[in-house]
Amino acid sequence: MSRLPPYSTFRTDKSHILIPQAISRGNILTFTPRGFNQVLNVKFPDSRLAVCEKCKKNYKTRESCRVRSGHNTAPWTTAYICITLDSSCTDEEGKFVDKPLTVRMSNWQPLCLKKDFSTSTPVCASCKKTNRTKSFCRERHRHRQLPWCTVYVILSAVESTDPSTVVAAPSQLNAKQDEKEGENEENEENKKTTAAASSDPKKG
């Protein structure tokens, strides 16, 4: 058992949707959540991350795209991810810490939204197991549970995480955010230079 990767469930049934199984390498999605300034690397369960847009056009399989080629760009279809933040992600004021973060997979959780889903949203886990339709789940019974294909993960600071449970590269500062901060620093420096120049007495 010690040779198996972290959060492997020791199950052979890949159709089980409530407990993640991640034995294959790859299957990592790299993206920046909305309103976030770091690029995250999320490890998906086996055969759960759809191929990228390029591989979709070339009729490539998930094994070819995500495992053999190691593509980590956005999938051609919508991917649902539920991120739980632990206490190491924020400081005493509730702000995000400026440290590398890591994403670890967790089991399915019975989370619901306050509003109804659209009828085009995939069915919930219970309806998936009983082979119900989207109309039955989202329209007729108005189930508010997250889609069955949702990947549940926990976000933690790398320094507070057990190294044996880390299976993806830590987060990095978004390049656009980094450039923006560099521009702001340069603008502040120019303002200081201009203010200093204007304060010098004129000679003459």
Coordinates of C-alpha atoms in Angstrom, one line a residue:
M1 CA 0.0 0.0 0.0
S2 CA 2.9 2.4 0.7
R3 CA 3.8 2.3 -3.0
L4 CA 0.4 3.7 -4.1
P5 CA 0.2 7.4 -4.7
P6 CA -1.5 9.8 -2.2
Y7 CA -5.2 9.7 -1.9
S8 CA -5.5 6.5 -3.9
T9 CA -8.6 4.7 -2.6
F10 CA -7.2 1.2 -3.3
R11 CA -10.3 0.5 -5.4
T12 CA -10.3 -1.0 -8.9
D13 CA -13.8 0.3 -9.8
K14 CA -13.1 3.5 -11.8
S15 CA -16.8 4.2 -12.3
H16 CA -17.2 5.0 -8.6
I17 CA -17.9 8.7 -8.4
L18 CA -17.9 9.5 -4.7
I19 CA -14.4 8.5 -3.8
P20 CA -11.6 9.8 -6.1
Q21 CA -8.9 7.4 -7.5
A22 CA -5.7 8.8 -8.9
I23 CA -3.2 6.2 -9.8
S24 CA -2.1 7.5 -13.3
R25 CA 0.3 10.3 -13.6
G26 CA -0.7 13.5 -15.3
N27 CA -4.4 14.5 -15.3
I28 CA -3.4 17.9 -14.0
L29 CA -5.3 21.1 -14.8
T30 CA -3.4 24.4 -14.5
F31 CA -5.6 27.5 -14.2
T32 CA -6.2 30.7 -12.2
P33 CA -9.5 30.9 -10.3
R34 CA -11.5 34.1 -10.7
G35 CA -10.3 36.8 -8.3
F36 CA -7.2 34.8 -7.5
N37 CA -3.6 36.0 -8.1
Q38 CA -2.0 32.6 -8.2
V39 CA -1.9 29.8 -10.8
L40 CA -3.1 26.5 -9.3
N41 CA -2.3 23.0 -10.4
V42 CA -5.2 20.6 -9.7
K43 CA -4.8 16.9 -9.8
F44 CA -7.9 15.2 -11.2
P45 CA -9.1 11.6 -10.6
D46 CA -8.3 9.1 -13.3
S47 CA -10.3 9.5 -16.5
R48 CA -12.2 12.5 -15.2
L49 CA -10.4 15.4 -16.9
A50 CA -11.6 16.0 -20.5
V51 CA -9.1 16.5 -23.3
C52 CA -8.0 20.0 -24.2
E53 CA -9.5 21.8 -27.2
K54 CA -6.6 21.0 -29.5
C55 CA -6.8 17.3 -28.7
K56 CA -10.5 17.3 -29.1
K57 CA -10.2 18.6 -32.7
N58 CA -7.6 15.8 -33.4
Y59 CA -9.8 13.1 -31.8
K60 CA -7.2 12.3 -29.1
T61 CA -8.1 10.2 -26.1
R62 CA -7.8 11.4 -22.5
E63 CA -5.0 8.9 -22.0
S64 CA -3.1 10.4 -24.9
C65 CA -3.8 14.0 -24.0
R66 CA -3.6 14.2 -20.2
V67 CA -1.4 11.2 -19.3
R68 CA 1.1 10.6 -22.2
S69 CA 1.4 14.1 -23.5
G70 CA 0.9 15.8 -20.1
H71 CA -1.4 18.6 -21.4
N72 CA -2.6 20.8 -18.5
T73 CA -4.6 23.5 -20.3
A74 CA -8.4 24.0 -20.0
P75 CA -10.6 21.2 -21.2
W76 CA -12.9 21.5 -24.2
T77 CA -15.9 21.3 -22.0
T78 CA -16.8 22.7 -18.5
A79 CA -15.0 21.3 -15.5
Y80 CA -16.5 21.6 -12.1
I81 CA -14.1 22.1 -9.1
C82 CA -15.1 22.7 -5.5
I83 CA -12.1 24.2 -3.6
T84 CA -12.0 24.2 0.2
L85 CA -9.5 26.5 1.9
D86 CA -7.9 25.4 5.1
S87 CA -6.6 27.8 7.8
S88 CA -3.1 27.9 6.4
C89 CA -4.3 29.8 3.3
T90 CA -5.2 33.0 5.1
D91 CA -3.6 35.2 7.8
E92 CA -5.2 36.6 11.0
E93 CA -7.0 39.3 9.0
G94 CA -8.6 36.8 6.6
K95 CA -6.4 37.7 3.6
F96 CA -4.7 35.2 1.4
V97 CA -1.1 34.5 2.4
D98 CA 1.6 35.4 -0.1
K99 CA 3.1 31.9 -0.1
P100 CA 3.1 28.9 -2.5
L101 CA -0.1 26.8 -2.2
T102 CA -0.8 23.2 -3.1
V103 CA -4.1 21.5 -4.0
R104 CA -4.9 18.1 -2.6
M105 CA -7.9 15.9 -3.6
S106 CA -10.7 15.1 -1.1
N107 CA -13.7 12.8 -1.2
W108 CA -17.2 13.8 -2.3
Q109 CA -19.1 16.1 0.0
P110 CA -22.9 16.8 0.1
L111 CA -22.6 20.5 -0.7
C112 CA -25.6 22.5 -2.1
L113 CA -26.0 25.9 -3.7
K114 CA -28.6 28.4 -2.5
K115 CA -29.9 28.9 -6.0
D116 CA -31.2 26.4 -8.5
F117 CA -28.9 25.1 -11.3
S118 CA -29.7 25.6 -14.9
T119 CA -31.3 22.6 -16.7
S120 CA -28.0 22.2 -18.8
T121 CA -26.0 21.4 -15.6
P122 CA -25.0 17.7 -15.2
V123 CA -27.0 15.7 -12.7
C124 CA -26.0 15.3 -9.1
A125 CA -24.2 12.3 -7.8
S126 CA -27.4 10.5 -6.5
C127 CA -29.2 11.0 -9.8
K128 CA -26.1 9.8 -11.7
K129 CA -26.0 6.5 -9.7
T130 CA -29.7 5.9 -10.5
N131 CA -29.3 7.0 -14.2
R132 CA -31.7 10.0 -14.0
T133 CA -31.9 12.7 -16.6
K134 CA -31.1 16.4 -16.3
S135 CA -34.7 17.3 -16.6
F136 CA -35.6 14.9 -13.6
C137 CA -32.7 16.2 -11.5
R138 CA -32.4 19.9 -12.2
E139 CA -35.9 20.9 -13.5
R140 CA -38.4 18.6 -11.9
H141 CA -36.9 18.1 -8.5
R142 CA -34.6 21.1 -8.5
H143 CA -31.7 19.3 -6.9
R144 CA -29.1 21.8 -5.7
Q145 CA -26.2 19.4 -5.1
L146 CA -23.1 20.0 -7.1
P147 CA -22.7 18.0 -10.4
W148 CA -21.6 14.4 -10.1
C149 CA -18.4 15.2 -12.1
T150 CA -17.3 17.9 -9.6
V151 CA -13.8 17.4 -8.3
Y152 CA -13.4 18.2 -4.6
V153 CA -10.0 19.6 -3.5
I154 CA -8.4 21.2 -0.4
L155 CA -6.1 24.3 -0.8
S156 CA -3.3 24.5 1.7
A157 CA 0.0 26.4 2.1
V158 CA 2.9 24.2 1.0
E159 CA 4.9 24.8 4.2
S160 CA 1.9 23.4 6.3
T161 CA 1.3 20.3 4.1
D162 CA 2.7 16.8 4.5
P163 CA 5.2 16.4 1.6
S164 CA 4.0 12.8 1.1
T165 CA 0.5 14.1 0.1
V166 CA 1.7 16.6 -2.5
V167 CA 1.2 15.3 -6.0
A168 CA 1.2 18.5 -8.1
A169 CA 3.5 21.5 -8.5
P170 CA 2.9 24.3 -6.0
S171 CA 1.1 27.5 -7.2
Q172 CA 2.9 30.4 -8.8
L173 CA 2.1 34.1 -9.0
N174 CA 0.0 34.9 -12.1
A175 CA 2.3 36.4 -14.8
K176 CA -0.2 39.1 -15.5
Q177 CA -0.5 40.0 -11.8
D178 CA 3.3 39.9 -11.6
E179 CA 3.6 42.3 -14.5
K180 CA 0.9 44.6 -13.0
E181 CA 2.8 44.7 -9.7
G182 CA 6.0 45.5 -11.6
E183 CA 4.3 48.4 -13.5
N184 CA 2.8 49.7 -10.2
E185 CA 6.3 49.7 -8.6
E186 CA 7.7 51.5 -11.6
N187 CA 5.0 54.1 -11.6
E188 CA 5.6 54.7 -7.9
E189 CA 9.3 55.1 -8.5
N190 CA 8.6 57.6 -11.4
K191 CA 6.3 59.6 -9.1
K192 CA 9.0 59.8 -6.4
T193 CA 11.6 60.9 -9.0
T194 CA 9.2 63.5 -10.4
A195 CA 8.4 64.8 -7.0
A196 CA 12.0 65.0 -6.1
A197 CA 12.9 66.9 -9.3
S198 CA 10.1 69.4 -8.8
S199 CA 11.2 70.1 -5.2
D200 CA 14.7 71.2 -6.3
P201 CA 15.2 75.0 -6.3
K202 CA 15.8 76.5 -9.7
K203 CA 19.3 77.8 -10.3
G204 CA 19.9 80.9 -12.0

